[in-house]
CSV table of C-alpha atoms and ligand atoms in Angstrom, one decimal:
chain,number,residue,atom,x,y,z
A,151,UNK,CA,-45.5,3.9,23.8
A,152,UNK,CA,-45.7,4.4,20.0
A,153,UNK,CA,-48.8,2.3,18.5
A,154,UNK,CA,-48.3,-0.2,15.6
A,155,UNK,CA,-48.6,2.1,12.7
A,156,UNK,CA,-45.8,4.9,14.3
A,157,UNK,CA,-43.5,2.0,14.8
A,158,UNK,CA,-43.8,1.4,11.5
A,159,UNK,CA,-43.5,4.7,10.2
A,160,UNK,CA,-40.3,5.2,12.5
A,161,UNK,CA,-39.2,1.8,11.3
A,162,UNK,CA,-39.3,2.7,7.2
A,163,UNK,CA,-38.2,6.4,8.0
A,164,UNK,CA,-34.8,5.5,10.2
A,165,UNK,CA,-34.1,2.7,7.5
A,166,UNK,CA,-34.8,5.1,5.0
A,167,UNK,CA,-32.5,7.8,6.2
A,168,UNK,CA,-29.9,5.6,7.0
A,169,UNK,CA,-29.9,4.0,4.1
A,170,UNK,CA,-29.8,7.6,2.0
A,171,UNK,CA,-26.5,8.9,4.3
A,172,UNK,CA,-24.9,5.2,3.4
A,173,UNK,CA,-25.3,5.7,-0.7
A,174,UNK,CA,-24.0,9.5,0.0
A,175,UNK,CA,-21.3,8.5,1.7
A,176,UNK,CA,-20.2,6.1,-0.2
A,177,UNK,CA,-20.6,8.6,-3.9
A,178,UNK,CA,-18.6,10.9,-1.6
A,179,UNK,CA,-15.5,8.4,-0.8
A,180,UNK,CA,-15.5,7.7,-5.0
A,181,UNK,CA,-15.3,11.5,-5.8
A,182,UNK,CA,-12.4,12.9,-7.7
A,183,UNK,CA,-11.1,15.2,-4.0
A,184,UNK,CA,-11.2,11.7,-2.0
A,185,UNK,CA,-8.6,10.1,-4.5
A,186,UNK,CA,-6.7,8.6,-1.6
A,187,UNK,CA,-4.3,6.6,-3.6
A,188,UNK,CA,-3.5,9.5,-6.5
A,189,UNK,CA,-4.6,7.4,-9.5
A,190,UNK,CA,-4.3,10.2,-11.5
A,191,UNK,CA,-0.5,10.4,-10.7
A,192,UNK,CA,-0.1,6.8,-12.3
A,193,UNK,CA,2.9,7.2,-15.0
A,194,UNK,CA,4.7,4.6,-17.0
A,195,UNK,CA,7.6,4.5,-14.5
A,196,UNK,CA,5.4,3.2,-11.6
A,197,UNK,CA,3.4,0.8,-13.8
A,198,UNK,CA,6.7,-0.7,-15.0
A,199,UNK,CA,7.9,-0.9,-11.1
A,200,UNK,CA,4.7,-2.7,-10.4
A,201,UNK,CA,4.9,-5.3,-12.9
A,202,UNK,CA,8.4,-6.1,-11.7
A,203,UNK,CA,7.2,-6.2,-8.5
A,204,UNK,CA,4.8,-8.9,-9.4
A,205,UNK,CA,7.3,-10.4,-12.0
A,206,UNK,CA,9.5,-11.2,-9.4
A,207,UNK,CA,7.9,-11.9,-6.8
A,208,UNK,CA,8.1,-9.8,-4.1
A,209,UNK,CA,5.5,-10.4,-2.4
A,210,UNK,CA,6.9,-14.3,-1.4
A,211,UNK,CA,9.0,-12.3,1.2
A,212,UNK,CA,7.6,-8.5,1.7
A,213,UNK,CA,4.2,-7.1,2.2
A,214,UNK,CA,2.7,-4.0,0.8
A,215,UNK,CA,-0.2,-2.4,2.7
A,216,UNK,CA,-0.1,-5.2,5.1
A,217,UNK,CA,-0.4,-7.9,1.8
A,218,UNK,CA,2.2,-10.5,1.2
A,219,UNK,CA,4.6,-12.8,2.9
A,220,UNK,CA,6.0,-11.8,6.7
A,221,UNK,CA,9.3,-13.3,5.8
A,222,UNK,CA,11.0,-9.5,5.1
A,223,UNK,CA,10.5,-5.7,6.0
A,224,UNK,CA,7.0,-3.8,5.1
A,225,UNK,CA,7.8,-1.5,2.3
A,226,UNK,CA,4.7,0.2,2.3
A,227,UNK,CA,6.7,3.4,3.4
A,228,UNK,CA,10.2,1.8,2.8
A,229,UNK,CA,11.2,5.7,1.0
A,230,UNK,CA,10.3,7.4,4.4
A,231,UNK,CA,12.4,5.0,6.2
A,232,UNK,CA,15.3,4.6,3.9
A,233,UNK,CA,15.6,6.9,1.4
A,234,UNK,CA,15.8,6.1,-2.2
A,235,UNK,CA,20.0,5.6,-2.2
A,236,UNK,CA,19.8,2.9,0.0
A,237,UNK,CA,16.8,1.3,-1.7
A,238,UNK,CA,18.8,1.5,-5.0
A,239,UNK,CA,21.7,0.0,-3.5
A,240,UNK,CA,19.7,-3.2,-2.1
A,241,UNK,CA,17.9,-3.4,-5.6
A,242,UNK,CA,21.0,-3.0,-7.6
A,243,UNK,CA,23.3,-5.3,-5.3
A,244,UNK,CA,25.4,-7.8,-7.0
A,245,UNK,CA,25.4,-10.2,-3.8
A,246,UNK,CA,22.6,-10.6,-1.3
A,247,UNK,CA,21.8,-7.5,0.8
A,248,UNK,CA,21.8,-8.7,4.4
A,249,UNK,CA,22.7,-6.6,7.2
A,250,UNK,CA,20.3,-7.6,9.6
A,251,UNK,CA,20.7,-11.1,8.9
A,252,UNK,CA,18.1,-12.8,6.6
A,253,UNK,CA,18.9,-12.5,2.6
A,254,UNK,CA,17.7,-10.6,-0.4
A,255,UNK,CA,17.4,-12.2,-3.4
A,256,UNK,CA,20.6,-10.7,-5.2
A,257,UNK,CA,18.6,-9.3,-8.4
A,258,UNK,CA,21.4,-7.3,-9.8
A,259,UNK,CA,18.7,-4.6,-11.3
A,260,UNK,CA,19.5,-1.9,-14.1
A,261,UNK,CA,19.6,1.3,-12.9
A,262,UNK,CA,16.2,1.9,-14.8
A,263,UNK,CA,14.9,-1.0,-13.2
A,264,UNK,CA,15.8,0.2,-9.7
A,265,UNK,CA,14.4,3.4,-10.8
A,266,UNK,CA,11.3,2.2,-11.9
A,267,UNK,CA,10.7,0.2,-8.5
A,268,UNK,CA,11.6,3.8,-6.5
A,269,UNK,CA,9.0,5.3,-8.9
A,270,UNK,CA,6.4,2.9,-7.9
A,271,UNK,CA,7.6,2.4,-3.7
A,272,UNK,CA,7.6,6.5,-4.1
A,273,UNK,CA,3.7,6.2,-5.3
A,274,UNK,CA,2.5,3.4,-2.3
A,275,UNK,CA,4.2,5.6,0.3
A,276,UNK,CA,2.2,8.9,-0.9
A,277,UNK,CA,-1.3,6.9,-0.6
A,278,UNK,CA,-3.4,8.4,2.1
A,279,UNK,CA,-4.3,5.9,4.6
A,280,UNK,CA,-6.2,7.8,6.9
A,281,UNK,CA,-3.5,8.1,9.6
A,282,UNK,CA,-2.7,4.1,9.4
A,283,UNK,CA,0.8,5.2,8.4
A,284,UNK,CA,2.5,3.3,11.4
A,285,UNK,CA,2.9,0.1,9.6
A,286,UNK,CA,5.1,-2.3,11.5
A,287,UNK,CA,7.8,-4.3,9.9
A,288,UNK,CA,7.7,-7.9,10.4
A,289,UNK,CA,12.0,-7.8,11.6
A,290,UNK,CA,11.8,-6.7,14.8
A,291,UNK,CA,15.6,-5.5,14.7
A,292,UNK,CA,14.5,-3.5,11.9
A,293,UNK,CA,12.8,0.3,12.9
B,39,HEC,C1,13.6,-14.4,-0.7
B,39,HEC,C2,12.9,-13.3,0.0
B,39,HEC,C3,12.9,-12.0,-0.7
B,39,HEC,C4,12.4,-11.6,-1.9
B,39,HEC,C5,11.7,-12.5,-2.9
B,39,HEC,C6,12.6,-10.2,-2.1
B,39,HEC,N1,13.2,-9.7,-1.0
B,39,HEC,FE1,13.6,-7.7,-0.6
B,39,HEC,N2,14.5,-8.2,1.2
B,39,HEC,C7,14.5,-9.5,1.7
B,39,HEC,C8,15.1,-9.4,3.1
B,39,HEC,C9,15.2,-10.6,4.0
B,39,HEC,C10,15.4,-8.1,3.3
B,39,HEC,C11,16.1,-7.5,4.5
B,39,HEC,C12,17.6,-7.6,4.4
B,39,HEC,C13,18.3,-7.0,5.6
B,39,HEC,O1,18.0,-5.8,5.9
B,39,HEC,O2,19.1,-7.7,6.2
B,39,HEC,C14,15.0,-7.3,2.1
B,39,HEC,C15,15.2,-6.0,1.9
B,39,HEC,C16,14.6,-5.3,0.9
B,39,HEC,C17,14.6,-3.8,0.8
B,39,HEC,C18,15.2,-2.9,1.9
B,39,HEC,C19,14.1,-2.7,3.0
B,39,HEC,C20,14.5,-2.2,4.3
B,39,HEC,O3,13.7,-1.7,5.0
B,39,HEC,O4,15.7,-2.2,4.6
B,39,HEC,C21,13.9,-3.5,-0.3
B,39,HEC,C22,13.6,-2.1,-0.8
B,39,HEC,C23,13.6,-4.7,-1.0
B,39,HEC,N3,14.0,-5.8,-0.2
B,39,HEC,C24,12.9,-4.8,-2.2
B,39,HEC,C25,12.5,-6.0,-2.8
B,39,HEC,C26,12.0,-6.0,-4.1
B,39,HEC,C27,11.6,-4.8,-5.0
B,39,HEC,C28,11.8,-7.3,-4.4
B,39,HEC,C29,11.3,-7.9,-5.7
B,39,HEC,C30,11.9,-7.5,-6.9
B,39,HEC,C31,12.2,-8.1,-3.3
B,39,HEC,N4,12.7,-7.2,-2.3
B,39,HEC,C32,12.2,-9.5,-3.2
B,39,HEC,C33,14.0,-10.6,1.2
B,39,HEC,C34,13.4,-10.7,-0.1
């Protein structure tokens, strides 16, 4: 039985010690070699792609990392899965792309603007996601 004053002691030292390996861990997931999500790869092309992602409106229909609408398939590794020709040609489509039965918005991109959206699809799918890389898309037809 420990007495009041080493119950104490143990009390302050464990919340102490915890504490100290929480604020170490967390310095170590902001250093420079834990850059899971290559920040210092960011380039114009992918900031472009980005802000026609938001522009448009992706999001109402597809999800990124799990975030957006269900209505469409996860792109979160859509270059893994389809490769960038096939991306381009859904992007750059004069009529909606639907082969597995619900429509995409017929955008009719540039080739610069398909290629910025590659450039930014091509930076989500390299983020390290410790091993979460299994993420499902919401058409179950789809792989
Ligand atoms: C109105 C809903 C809607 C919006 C908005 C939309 N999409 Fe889609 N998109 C779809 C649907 C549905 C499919 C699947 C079509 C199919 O395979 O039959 C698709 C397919 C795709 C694919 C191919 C994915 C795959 O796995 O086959 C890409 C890439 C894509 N969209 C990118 C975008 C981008 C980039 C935007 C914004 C500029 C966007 N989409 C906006 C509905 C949408």
């Amino acid at each position: 039985m420990l007495s009041k004053k080493q119950a104490r002691t143990f009390f302050l030292g464990g919340t102490m010690l915890t504490f100290l390996i929480f604020i170490a861990l967390t310095i170590y997931s902001f250093s420079g070699e834990q850059d899971q999500a290559n920040t210092l790869q960011l380039n114009e092309p992918i900031v472009r792609g980005k802000q026609l992602w938001e522009k448009n409106n992706c999001m109402g229909c597809h999800t990124i990392l799990g975030e957006g609408a269900y209505y469409a398939p996860e792109l979160t590794k859509v270059i893994d899965r389809r490769g960038k020709g096939y991306i381009k040609a859904v992007l750059m489509s004069p009529v909606s792309w639907a082969p597995n039965g619900r429509k995409m918005v017929a955008y009719g991109f540039t080739d610069a603007e398909a290629e910025d959206l590659i450039a930014f699809f091509d930076w989500i799918d390299d983020i390290d996601l410790n091993g979460f890389d299994r993420v499902v898309s919401p058409l179950a037809k789809d792989k």
